[in-house]
Short mmCIF file of C-alpha atoms in Angstrom, two decimals:
data_model
loop_
_atom_site.label_atom_id
_atom_site.label_comp_id
_atom_site.label_asym_id
_atom_site.label_seq_id
_atom_site.Cartn_x
_atom_site.Cartn_y
_atom_site.Cartn_z
CA MET A 1 0.00 0.00 0.00
CA LYS A 2 2.83 2.37 0.90
CA LEU A 3 4.45 1.56 -2.44
CA LEU A 4 1.21 2.48 -4.27
CA VAL A 5 0.96 5.80 -2.40
CA PHE A 6 4.59 6.51 -3.21
CA LEU A 7 4.06 5.84 -6.92
CA VAL A 8 0.92 8.02 -7.04
CA SER A 9 2.80 10.84 -5.30
CA LEU A 10 5.70 10.50 -7.71
CA VAL A 11 3.40 10.69 -10.75
CA SER A 12 1.60 13.69 -9.27
CA LEU A 13 4.89 15.44 -8.54
CA SER A 14 6.10 14.81 -12.11
CA ALA A 15 2.87 16.17 -13.57
CA THR A 16 3.12 19.26 -11.37
CA ALA A 17 6.72 19.85 -12.41
CA ALA A 18 5.77 19.51 -16.08
CA ALA A 19 2.90 21.96 -15.66
CA VAL A 20 5.16 24.47 -13.90
CA ALA A 21 7.75 24.16 -16.67
CA ALA A 22 5.06 24.70 -19.28
CA ALA A 23 3.72 27.68 -17.39
CA GLU A 24 7.19 29.18 -17.20
CA GLN A 25 7.39 28.88 -20.98
CA GLY A 26 4.12 30.75 -21.19
CA HIS A 27 1.72 28.06 -22.39
CA MET A 28 -0.10 25.34 -20.50
CA PRO A 29 -0.84 22.05 -22.27
CA GLY A 30 -4.50 21.97 -23.16
CA ALA A 31 -4.92 25.58 -22.12
CA GLN A 32 -7.01 28.06 -24.07
CA SER A 33 -5.42 29.37 -27.28
CA ARG A 34 -3.41 32.57 -27.01
CA GLY A 35 -5.28 33.85 -30.04
CA ARG A 36 -5.87 33.44 -33.75
CA VAL A 37 -3.22 34.74 -36.16
CA LEU A 38 -3.54 35.31 -39.89
CA LEU A 39 -0.08 34.77 -41.38
CA VAL A 40 0.18 35.96 -45.01
CA PHE A 41 3.25 35.14 -47.12
CA PRO A 42 2.25 35.70 -50.76
CA VAL A 43 5.70 35.88 -52.40
CA PRO A 44 6.23 32.83 -54.64
CA GLY A 45 9.81 32.27 -53.51
CA LYS A 46 11.08 29.30 -51.52
CA SER A 47 13.14 31.49 -49.19
CA HIS A 48 10.02 33.41 -48.15
CA SER A 49 8.25 30.09 -47.63
CA ILE A 50 11.04 28.88 -45.32
CA LEU A 51 10.58 31.98 -43.19
CA GLY A 52 6.79 31.72 -43.16
CA ASN A 53 6.94 28.06 -42.16
CA SER A 54 9.27 28.93 -39.31
CA ILE A 55 6.98 31.67 -38.00
CA ALA A 56 3.97 29.35 -38.18
CA ASP A 57 5.81 26.67 -36.20
CA ILE A 58 7.00 29.13 -33.55
CA LEU A 59 3.50 30.58 -33.06
CA ILE A 60 1.86 27.16 -32.87
CA ASP A 61 4.44 26.03 -30.32
CA ASP A 62 3.57 29.15 -28.34
CA GLY A 63 -0.13 28.25 -28.29
CA TYR A 64 -1.58 30.27 -31.17
CA GLU A 65 -4.00 29.08 -33.82
CA VAL A 66 -2.50 30.02 -37.18
CA THR A 67 -4.16 30.43 -40.56
CA TYR A 68 -1.26 30.43 -42.99
CA VAL A 69 -1.67 31.87 -46.50
CA THR A 70 1.12 30.47 -48.68
CA PRO A 71 1.83 29.37 -52.28
CA PHE A 72 3.98 26.51 -50.95
CA PRO A 73 1.75 24.45 -48.64
CA ALA A 74 3.63 21.67 -46.88
CA GLN A 75 2.09 18.41 -45.75
CA SER A 76 1.31 18.97 -42.08
CA ASN A 77 -1.24 17.71 -39.60
CA ARG A 78 -0.18 20.04 -36.80
CA THR A 79 -2.95 20.96 -34.40
CA GLY A 80 -3.62 24.68 -34.60
CA LEU A 81 -2.55 25.11 -38.23
CA THR A 82 -4.94 25.92 -41.06
CA VAL A 83 -3.37 26.36 -44.49
CA ALA A 84 -4.92 28.66 -47.08
CA ASP A 85 -3.40 27.21 -50.24
CA ILE A 86 -2.75 29.82 -52.95
CA SER A 87 -0.34 27.64 -54.95
CA SER A 88 -2.40 28.13 -58.11
CA ILE A 89 -0.72 31.54 -58.51
CA LEU A 90 2.38 29.57 -59.54
CA VAL A 91 2.46 29.14 -63.30
CA ASP A 92 4.87 26.23 -63.54
CA ASP A 93 8.08 25.08 -61.92
CA ARG A 94 10.48 27.05 -64.06
CA ASP A 95 8.58 30.30 -64.36
CA SER A 96 7.40 30.51 -60.78
CA ASN A 97 10.30 29.24 -58.74
CA HIS A 98 13.46 29.81 -60.74
CA LEU A 99 15.11 32.75 -62.43
CA ASP A 100 17.21 32.81 -65.57
CA ILE A 101 20.83 33.64 -64.73
CA ALA A 102 21.77 35.08 -68.13
CA SER A 103 18.73 37.36 -68.21
CA LEU A 104 19.37 38.68 -64.70
CA ILE A 105 23.02 39.43 -65.44
CA GLU A 106 22.63 40.89 -68.95
CA ASN A 107 19.39 42.81 -68.30
CA PRO A 108 19.42 44.16 -64.73
CA LYS A 109 16.06 45.52 -63.61
CA PRO A 110 15.49 49.22 -62.78
CA SER A 111 15.34 50.22 -59.12
CA HIS A 112 11.56 50.60 -59.07
CA TRP A 113 11.03 47.10 -60.53
CA VAL A 114 10.55 45.63 -57.05
CA LEU A 115 7.58 47.95 -56.49
CA THR A 116 5.86 46.46 -59.54
CA VAL A 117 6.65 42.90 -58.48
CA GLY A 118 5.54 43.51 -54.90
CA HIS A 119 2.21 44.89 -56.12
CA ILE A 120 1.68 41.86 -58.38
CA PHE A 121 2.44 39.32 -55.63
CA ALA A 122 0.06 40.99 -53.16
CA LYS A 123 -2.68 41.44 -55.77
CA GLN A 124 -2.49 37.77 -56.83
CA ALA A 125 -2.90 36.61 -53.25
CA LEU A 126 -5.78 38.98 -52.49
CA HIS A 127 -7.72 37.89 -55.57
CA HIS A 128 -7.18 34.19 -54.81
CA ALA A 129 -10.28 32.24 -53.78
CA ALA A 130 -8.64 30.97 -50.58
CA LEU A 131 -8.09 34.48 -49.24
CA GLN A 132 -11.36 35.79 -50.67
CA GLU A 133 -13.16 33.12 -48.66
CA LEU A 134 -11.67 34.48 -45.44
CA LEU A 135 -12.37 38.09 -46.36
CA ASN A 136 -16.01 37.53 -47.27
CA ASP A 137 -16.97 35.46 -44.23
CA ASP A 138 -17.96 37.86 -41.45
CA LYS A 139 -17.81 35.01 -38.93
CA VAL A 140 -14.04 34.65 -39.40
CA THR A 141 -12.06 36.59 -36.80
CA PHE A 142 -8.39 37.05 -36.00
CA ASP A 143 -6.50 38.62 -33.12
CA LEU A 144 -3.48 39.54 -35.21
CA VAL A 145 -2.35 39.80 -38.84
CA ILE A 146 1.31 39.15 -39.70
CA ALA A 147 2.05 40.15 -43.29
CA ASP A 148 5.22 39.58 -45.29
CA TRP A 149 6.22 43.04 -46.50
CA PHE A 150 7.60 43.00 -50.02
CA TYR A 151 7.55 46.55 -51.37
CA SER A 152 3.77 46.89 -51.19
CA GLY A 153 1.27 47.95 -48.55
CA LEU A 154 -1.68 46.09 -50.09
CA LEU A 155 -1.81 43.54 -47.26
CA ALA A 156 -2.19 46.20 -44.55
CA PRO A 157 -6.01 46.56 -44.85
CA LEU A 158 -6.39 42.90 -43.80
CA ALA A 159 -5.99 44.13 -40.23
CA ALA A 160 -8.78 46.68 -40.76
CA VAL A 161 -11.11 43.98 -42.09
CA PHE A 162 -10.53 41.72 -39.08
CA ASP A 163 -10.30 44.67 -36.65
CA CYS A 164 -6.98 43.61 -35.14
CA PRO A 165 -3.37 44.83 -34.97
CA LEU A 166 -0.98 44.48 -37.90
CA VAL A 167 2.61 43.25 -37.66
CA TRP A 168 4.77 43.74 -40.73
CA TYR A 169 7.50 41.18 -41.35
CA SER A 170 10.48 42.10 -43.51
CA SER A 171 12.13 39.02 -45.02
CA GLY A 172 15.17 41.16 -45.85
CA ASP A 173 17.31 43.55 -43.87
CA VAL A 174 15.83 46.73 -42.47
CA SER A 175 15.67 49.53 -45.04
CA TRP A 176 14.34 53.03 -45.33
CA GLN A 177 11.51 51.64 -47.50
CA SER A 178 10.26 49.22 -44.83
CA LEU A 179 10.77 51.75 -42.02
CA ARG A 180 8.36 54.13 -43.76
CA TYR A 181 5.54 51.72 -42.92
CA VAL A 182 6.08 52.33 -39.20
CA HIS A 183 6.64 56.09 -39.53
CA GLU A 184 10.42 56.12 -39.49
CA THR A 185 12.76 57.34 -42.22
CA SER A 186 16.50 56.74 -42.16
CA SER A 187 18.98 59.37 -43.22
CA PRO A 188 20.69 58.84 -46.59
CA ALA A 189 23.93 59.10 -44.61
CA LEU A 190 23.07 55.77 -42.95
CA ALA A 191 20.63 53.82 -45.11
CA VAL A 192 21.76 51.87 -48.17
CA ASP A 193 19.16 50.66 -50.63
CA PRO A 194 18.96 46.83 -50.32
CA GLN A 195 18.57 46.45 -54.08
CA ALA A 196 21.73 48.43 -54.86
CA ARG A 197 24.60 46.84 -56.77
CA HIS A 198 27.14 47.92 -54.16
CA ALA A 199 27.15 48.79 -50.47
CA PRO A 200 29.28 51.90 -49.86
CA VAL A 201 31.80 51.65 -47.05
CA ALA A 202 30.65 53.51 -43.93
CA PRO A 203 30.88 56.35 -43.19
CA LEU A 204 29.46 57.41 -46.53
CA ASN A 205 31.23 60.24 -48.33
CA THR A 206 29.42 63.20 -49.86
CA GLY A 207 29.04 61.54 -53.25
CA ASP A 208 27.59 58.36 -51.74
CA LYS A 209 25.13 60.36 -49.63
CA LEU A 210 24.06 62.40 -52.64
CA ARG A 211 23.44 59.24 -54.67
CA GLN A 212 21.48 57.69 -51.80
CA MET A 213 19.37 60.83 -51.40
CA LEU A 214 18.57 61.01 -55.12
CA LEU A 215 17.66 57.30 -55.12
CA GLN A 216 15.41 57.80 -52.09
CA LEU A 217 13.65 60.69 -53.81
CA TYR A 218 13.27 58.66 -57.01
CA LEU A 219 11.84 55.60 -55.25
CA THR A 220 9.69 57.70 -52.93
CA GLY A 221 8.05 59.21 -56.00
CA TRP A 222 7.40 55.76 -57.46
CA THR A 223 6.08 54.52 -54.10
CA HIS A 224 3.68 57.46 -53.89
CA TYR A 225 2.49 56.72 -57.43
CA TYR A 226 1.83 53.06 -56.64
CA THR A 227 0.17 53.82 -53.32
CA SER A 228 -2.13 56.53 -54.68
CA HIS A 229 -2.89 55.32 -58.21
CA VAL A 230 -2.23 51.56 -58.42
CA ASP A 231 -2.62 49.98 -54.99
CA ALA A 232 -5.57 52.21 -54.12
CA VAL A 233 -7.56 50.79 -57.05
CA VAL A 234 -6.97 47.20 -55.86
CA TYR A 235 -7.84 48.28 -52.32
CA ARG A 236 -11.28 49.45 -53.40
CA GLU A 237 -11.83 46.29 -55.48
CA VAL A 238 -10.80 43.83 -52.78
CA TYR A 239 -11.57 45.39 -49.43
CA SER A 240 -14.70 47.52 -49.85
CA ALA A 241 -17.17 44.62 -49.74
CA PRO A 242 -15.57 42.82 -46.74
CA LEU A 243 -15.49 46.05 -44.73
CA LEU A 244 -19.10 46.93 -45.58
CA LEU A 245 -20.10 43.35 -44.74
CA ARG A 246 -18.77 43.95 -41.24
CA GLY A 247 -20.60 47.27 -40.92
CA ARG A 248 -17.61 49.57 -41.49
CA ARG A 249 -17.05 52.13 -44.21
CA PRO A 250 -13.73 51.74 -46.05
CA PRO A 251 -11.29 54.33 -44.67
CA PRO A 252 -8.74 56.05 -46.91
CA TYR A 253 -6.14 53.56 -48.11
CA GLU A 254 -3.12 55.56 -46.91
CA SER A 255 -4.50 55.69 -43.37
CA LEU A 256 -4.26 51.87 -43.25
CA VAL A 257 -0.97 51.33 -45.06
CA TYR A 258 1.03 53.16 -42.41
CA ASN A 259 -0.90 51.79 -39.45
CA GLY A 260 1.34 48.84 -38.53
CA SER A 261 1.96 48.16 -34.85
CA LEU A 262 5.33 46.48 -35.27
CA LEU A 263 7.96 45.65 -37.88
CA LEU A 264 9.85 42.39 -37.39
CA VAL A 265 13.11 42.28 -39.34
CA ASN A 266 14.69 39.07 -40.54
CA CYS A 267 18.24 40.18 -39.89
CA HIS A 268 20.67 40.79 -37.07
CA PRO A 269 24.10 42.38 -36.65
CA PRO A 270 26.73 41.56 -37.83
CA VAL A 271 24.95 40.36 -40.99
CA GLY A 272 23.10 43.50 -42.04
CA HIS A 273 23.09 47.24 -41.51
CA ASN A 274 23.17 48.59 -37.99
CA LEU A 275 20.64 51.41 -38.20
CA PRO A 276 19.09 53.36 -35.31
CA LEU A 277 15.61 51.89 -34.91
CA PRO A 278 12.45 52.95 -33.06
CA GLY A 279 10.93 50.71 -30.39
CA ASN A 280 8.39 49.20 -32.77
CA VAL A 281 11.09 47.72 -35.04
CA GLN A 282 12.78 44.56 -33.78
CA TYR A 283 15.36 42.13 -35.15
CA VAL A 284 14.39 38.43 -35.21
CA GLY A 285 16.90 37.23 -37.82
CA GLY A 286 17.87 33.59 -37.49
CA HIS A 287 14.50 32.31 -36.32
CA HIS A 288 14.50 29.85 -39.23
CA LEU A 289 17.69 28.24 -37.94
CA SER A 290 17.46 25.04 -35.93
CA THR A 291 18.47 25.19 -32.30
CA ALA A 292 20.38 21.98 -33.04
CA PRO A 293 21.05 21.08 -36.71
CA LYS A 294 19.59 17.79 -37.86
CA ALA A 295 21.90 14.84 -38.38
CA LEU A 296 23.39 14.39 -41.83
CA PRO A 297 22.52 11.31 -43.91
CA ILE A 298 24.94 8.52 -43.03
CA ASP A 299 26.79 8.51 -46.36
CA LEU A 300 27.17 12.29 -46.37
CA GLN A 301 28.30 12.29 -42.74
CA ARG A 302 30.97 9.70 -43.57
CA LEU A 303 32.15 11.70 -46.59
CA LEU A 304 32.57 14.90 -44.59
CA ASP A 305 34.22 13.11 -41.66
CA GLU A 306 36.78 11.59 -44.02
CA SER A 307 37.54 14.91 -45.75
CA THR A 308 40.76 15.57 -43.86
CA HIS A 309 41.68 18.55 -46.05
CA GLY A 310 38.33 20.21 -45.46
CA VAL A 311 35.14 20.80 -47.44
CA VAL A 312 34.02 23.46 -49.92
CA TYR A 313 30.24 23.78 -50.30
CA PHE A 314 28.70 25.31 -53.47
CA ASN A 315 25.00 26.26 -53.63
CA LEU A 316 23.31 29.00 -55.68
CA GLY A 317 20.08 28.93 -53.65
CA SER A 318 16.46 28.08 -54.36
CA ASN A 319 15.60 30.72 -56.98
CA VAL A 320 18.53 30.09 -59.34
CA ARG A 321 19.58 26.64 -60.50
CA SER A 322 23.16 25.59 -61.16
CA ARG A 323 21.88 23.60 -64.13
CA ASP A 324 21.02 26.90 -65.84
CA LEU A 325 24.66 27.98 -65.94
CA PRO A 326 26.12 28.05 -69.48
CA ALA A 327 27.59 24.65 -70.35
CA ALA A 328 31.05 26.10 -71.00
CA MET A 329 31.04 27.86 -67.63
CA THR A 330 29.98 24.66 -65.85
CA ARG A 331 32.81 22.78 -67.52
CA ASP A 332 35.36 25.44 -66.54
CA LEU A 333 34.07 25.55 -62.96
CA LEU A 334 34.47 21.79 -62.66
CA ALA A 335 38.05 22.16 -63.89
CA VAL A 336 38.74 24.79 -61.22
CA LEU A 337 37.19 22.67 -58.46
CA SER A 338 39.11 19.58 -59.59
CA ARG A 339 42.40 21.35 -58.73
CA LEU A 340 41.43 21.62 -55.06
CA ARG A 341 42.59 19.04 -52.59
CA GLN A 342 39.42 19.70 -50.58
CA THR A 343 36.19 17.77 -50.99
CA VAL A 344 33.61 19.81 -52.91
CA LEU A 345 29.83 19.50 -52.46
CA TRP A 346 27.90 21.18 -55.27
CA LYS A 347 24.11 21.37 -55.23
CA PHE A 348 23.33 20.56 -58.86
CA GLU A 349 19.88 19.69 -60.20
CA GLU A 350 20.91 17.15 -62.82
CA ARG A 351 23.58 14.54 -63.48
CA LEU A 352 26.79 15.53 -65.22
CA GLU A 353 29.40 13.52 -67.08
CA ASN A 354 33.11 13.53 -66.28
CA VAL A 355 32.75 14.88 -62.75
CA PRO A 356 36.13 15.08 -60.92
CA GLY A 357 36.67 12.63 -58.07
CA ASN A 358 36.74 15.30 -55.37
CA VAL A 359 33.46 16.89 -56.55
CA HIS A 360 30.16 15.42 -55.35
CA LEU A 361 26.89 16.63 -56.90
CA LEU A 362 23.80 16.78 -54.69
CA ASP A 363 20.28 17.28 -56.04
CA TRP A 364 19.23 18.15 -52.49
CA ALA A 365 21.49 19.47 -49.73
CA PRO A 366 20.78 19.71 -45.97
CA GLN A 367 22.52 23.06 -45.95
CA GLU A 368 22.48 23.95 -42.28
CA ALA A 369 23.77 20.53 -41.23
CA ILE A 370 26.53 20.73 -43.85
CA LEU A 371 27.62 24.19 -42.68
CA ALA A 372 27.66 22.98 -39.07
CA HIS A 373 30.23 20.28 -39.84
CA PRO A 374 33.67 21.10 -38.34
CA ASN A 375 35.48 20.33 -41.62
CA MET A 376 33.61 23.06 -43.52
CA LEU A 377 36.04 25.66 -44.90
CA VAL A 378 34.24 27.81 -47.50
CA PHE A 379 30.65 28.35 -48.64
CA ILE A 380 30.34 29.42 -52.30
CA SER A 381 26.92 31.06 -52.31
CA HIS A 382 24.62 33.41 -54.20
CA ALA A 383 24.70 35.49 -50.98
CA GLY A 384 20.98 35.32 -50.25
CA LEU A 385 20.24 36.61 -46.76
CA LEU A 386 19.25 33.21 -45.35
CA SER A 387 22.45 31.62 -46.62
CA VAL A 388 24.53 34.48 -45.25
CA MET A 389 22.91 34.10 -41.83
CA GLU A 390 23.43 30.33 -41.85
CA ALA A 391 27.11 30.72 -42.74
CA THR A 392 27.52 33.40 -40.09
CA GLN A 393 25.76 31.26 -37.48
CA HIS A 394 28.29 28.46 -38.04
CA GLY A 395 31.37 30.63 -38.61
CA VAL A 396 31.98 29.64 -42.24
CA PRO A 397 33.69 32.13 -44.62
CA LEU A 398 31.65 33.12 -47.68
CA LEU A 399 32.55 33.44 -51.33
CA GLY A 400 29.61 35.32 -52.82
CA LEU A 401 28.40 35.15 -56.42
CA PRO A 402 25.56 37.71 -56.29
CA ILE A 403 22.96 37.59 -59.05
CA PHE A 404 19.99 39.80 -58.15
CA GLY A 405 18.11 41.58 -55.37
CA ASP A 406 19.81 42.19 -52.04
CA GLN A 407 22.58 39.67 -52.72
CA PHE A 408 25.07 42.34 -53.84
CA VAL A 409 24.68 44.36 -50.65
CA ASN A 410 24.67 41.21 -48.49
CA ILE A 411 28.04 40.01 -49.71
CA ASP A 412 29.53 43.53 -49.72
CA LEU A 413 28.78 43.81 -46.00
CA VAL A 414 30.40 40.41 -45.41
CA VAL A 415 33.49 41.55 -47.34
CA GLN A 416 33.67 44.76 -45.30
CA ARG A 417 33.60 42.67 -42.11
CA GLY A 418 36.44 40.48 -43.28
CA TYR A 419 34.92 37.01 -43.58
CA GLY A 420 34.21 36.74 -47.29
CA LEU A 421 34.95 37.78 -50.86
CA ARG A 422 32.76 38.80 -53.79
CA VAL A 423 33.09 37.50 -57.34
CA ASP A 424 30.67 38.87 -59.94
CA PHE A 425 29.28 36.72 -62.74
CA SER A 426 31.21 37.30 -65.97
CA ASP A 427 32.91 35.37 -68.75
CA ASN A 428 36.05 34.97 -66.63
CA LEU A 429 34.16 33.77 -63.54
CA PRO A 430 36.09 30.45 -63.25
CA ALA A 431 39.49 32.17 -63.17
CA ARG A 432 38.35 34.77 -60.65
CA LEU A 433 36.69 32.09 -58.54
CA GLN A 434 39.94 30.10 -58.46
CA GLU A 435 41.85 33.17 -57.27
CA ALA A 436 39.27 33.95 -54.57
CA LEU A 437 39.21 30.35 -53.34
CA ARG A 438 42.99 30.35 -53.07
CA GLU A 439 42.86 33.56 -51.00
CA ILE A 440 40.21 32.33 -48.55
CA LEU A 441 41.68 28.83 -48.14
CA ASN A 442 45.23 30.08 -47.55
CA ASN A 443 44.48 33.16 -45.41
CA PRO A 444 43.36 32.19 -41.88
CA SER A 445 41.99 35.68 -41.16
CA TYR A 446 38.76 34.89 -43.04
CA ARG A 447 38.02 31.93 -40.80
CA GLU A 448 38.98 33.86 -37.67
CA ASN A 449 36.70 36.76 -38.63
CA ALA A 450 33.89 34.32 -39.47
CA LYS A 451 34.17 32.76 -36.01
CA GLN A 452 34.07 36.19 -34.42
CA ALA A 453 31.00 37.13 -36.48
CA SER A 454 29.36 33.88 -35.39
CA GLN A 455 29.97 34.71 -31.75
CA VAL A 456 28.40 38.16 -32.17
CA PHE A 457 25.46 36.72 -34.13
CA ARG A 458 24.72 34.17 -31.39
CA GLU A 459 25.24 36.52 -28.44
CA ARG A 460 21.75 37.87 -27.73
CA LEU A 461 19.61 38.59 -24.72
CA ALA A 462 17.08 36.10 -26.10
CA GLY A 463 17.26 33.74 -29.06
CA PRO A 464 15.36 34.65 -32.24
CA HIS A 465 12.61 32.08 -31.50
CA GLN A 466 11.98 33.57 -28.06
CA ALA A 467 12.24 37.13 -29.36
CA LEU A 468 9.67 36.54 -32.10
CA SER A 469 7.28 34.91 -29.62
CA HIS A 470 7.74 37.76 -27.16
CA TRP A 471 6.97 40.54 -29.61
CA VAL A 472 3.94 38.80 -31.10
CA ARG A 473 2.63 38.10 -27.60
CA LEU A 474 3.14 41.74 -26.61
CA VAL A 475 1.23 43.07 -29.61
CA THR A 476 -1.71 40.69 -29.13
CA ARG A 477 -1.97 41.30 -25.38
CA THR A 478 -1.82 45.09 -25.67
CA ARG A 479 -3.94 45.36 -28.82
CA GLY A 480 -1.18 46.85 -30.92
CA ALA A 481 1.51 47.87 -28.40
CA PRO A 482 0.62 51.59 -28.62
CA HIS A 483 3.36 52.38 -26.08
CA LEU A 484 5.96 51.46 -28.73
CA GLN A 485 4.58 53.76 -31.42
CA PRO A 486 6.91 56.63 -32.38
CA PRO A 487 5.62 60.20 -32.07
CA ALA A 488 5.82 60.52 -35.86
CA ARG A 489 2.67 58.42 -36.14
CA HIS A 490 0.66 61.35 -34.83
CA MET A 491 2.45 64.02 -36.83
CA SER A 492 1.65 65.34 -40.25
CA THR A 493 4.32 65.16 -42.93
CA PHE A 494 4.58 68.95 -42.66
CA VAL A 495 5.56 68.72 -38.99
CA TRP A 496 7.60 65.49 -39.29
CA LEU A 497 9.90 67.04 -41.91
CA HIS A 498 10.29 70.18 -39.75
CA LEU A 499 8.72 72.25 -42.49
CA ASP A 500 6.92 74.28 -39.82
CA ILE A 501 10.28 75.20 -38.26
CA LEU A 502 11.71 76.02 -41.67
CA LEU A 503 8.68 78.22 -42.31
CA VAL A 504 9.31 80.08 -39.05
CA PHE A 505 12.96 80.64 -39.98
CA ALA A 506 11.95 81.71 -43.48
CA THR A 507 9.46 84.19 -42.01
CA ILE A 508 12.08 85.56 -39.63
CA GLY A 509 14.54 85.84 -42.49
CA TRP A 510 11.98 87.64 -44.64
CA PHE A 511 11.17 90.02 -41.76
CA LEU A 512 14.84 90.75 -41.06
CA SER A 513 15.45 91.41 -44.76
CA LYS A 514 12.64 93.97 -44.73
CA VAL A 515 14.03 95.59 -41.57
CA ALA A 516 17.48 95.72 -43.14
CA LYS A 517 16.02 97.32 -46.26
CA VAL A 518 14.20 99.99 -44.21
CA ILE A 519 17.36 100.75 -42.22
CA LYS A 520 19.38 100.99 -45.42
CA VAL A 521 16.88 103.43 -46.95
CA HIS A 522 16.77 105.48 -43.73
CA LEU A 523 20.55 105.70 -43.54
CA LYS A 524 20.75 106.71 -47.18
CA ASP A 525 18.17 109.47 -46.68
CA SER A 526 19.95 110.79 -43.59
CA GLN A 527 23.30 111.22 -45.34
CA PRO A 528 23.90 114.77 -46.80
CA THR A 529 24.09 115.00 -50.58
CA ASP A 530 27.02 116.57 -52.46
CA ASP A 531 24.89 119.61 -53.53
CA SER A 532 23.82 120.43 -49.99
CA THR A 533 27.39 120.15 -48.81
CA LYS A 534 28.61 122.66 -51.42
CA LYS A 535 25.85 125.17 -50.51
CA ASN A 536 26.79 125.00 -46.88
CA GLU A 537 30.35 125.75 -47.81
#
């Protein structure tokens, strides 16, 4: 009998300890949901999907019910997850998921191109039946909307429809464009456009600042055009009926676009820019990384373990395929890699003939687990932000081959911090790649700087998973975290740009000029003329 009582007490004590541990983490098993979140990731890019999947998992683990709008639905039976499948916006595998290398290099897009693309992605999602079903059902409610910001504000009115706070999520580094959506504008002396072909070395000189200012003015004009004349039309088409259905008149579009409660940024020093940020902008970069990388497949683990001279890993990312490289360039790259004594892993989407013995082609690569291996020496990458963060996390030097988007700025920042090199695509790419590989492999400073960057990247008050959970929880509990809103939210553009102060100074200057003119006239009149002087004589 005493044994039975002891066992019952032990079980009870274990259950109590488990409940306390769960409570300390902020969620009790079987407890009421923290709330319902609408997570919208409309960009048809695998990297955006990776980030959206990670956010969904983190929120579900934290006790939220998540409705996830995505063009890349994964097979999942997780409790608390509802997937709104918008995959029909994808045309086919090549056109929707992959980009042509030659076209991107030979015909670079203008700076405002991303505004057009961002509008198209958001519009496609909003017109999709899966999202229309949510919008036009007045029984559907949410406590929070998290929207993937990609150069368009068209997703912002979702929060107005469901009468809940809006959290913007930037899949790239913080920029003056994304900061505008939370009423903050960075100085051209600090902010570099993420889509630029080069990142100037800080501090920027006068020429760099002038170029940045002109680019900001140019893109601000385009943004105003899209907001007022393009996005506003879609806003009336998509949102008027759902708002009226819920008994609310559609407010002006611009009053909703800049009404976000928080901006979460998928970046973190030392990877991106280190800009001064308001309280409603927070870094959560690295949340897609595993707390402990998964084990490698047995054969791959054995190969890396036996690579006593180290490993070079080559991957151009999810949007560009190595198979699309020109055949002559592929042949020359294989020749360069064959001269290395290191083992080379190259993510390649098809089989090749006459592959050197030290080169191993992978149609799929567990990238994070590969980078975590102690024999890893160099990562040859397209310099996408996720890849840069993964290399930084594990202290692996980067050799960047940027192709489009923010990749040029990403690798430039790595180069400036001393743990990577940049090689641009050109006809002599193989020769330049060979030279860069020789430099990184033979110069230990790159590896030392990469390890230091890794230490800084990991050293945080809270990990990115915990940080993301905290900020989402804060916004839902406080109905928008109004205490974090910057004063600019309640200022007109006239006041925010200090035009009122400039007007005061201009008025004072005008008044002083008039006073000076009166004094000048008075002094002139008071001076004796030559004729009067002669008469007096």
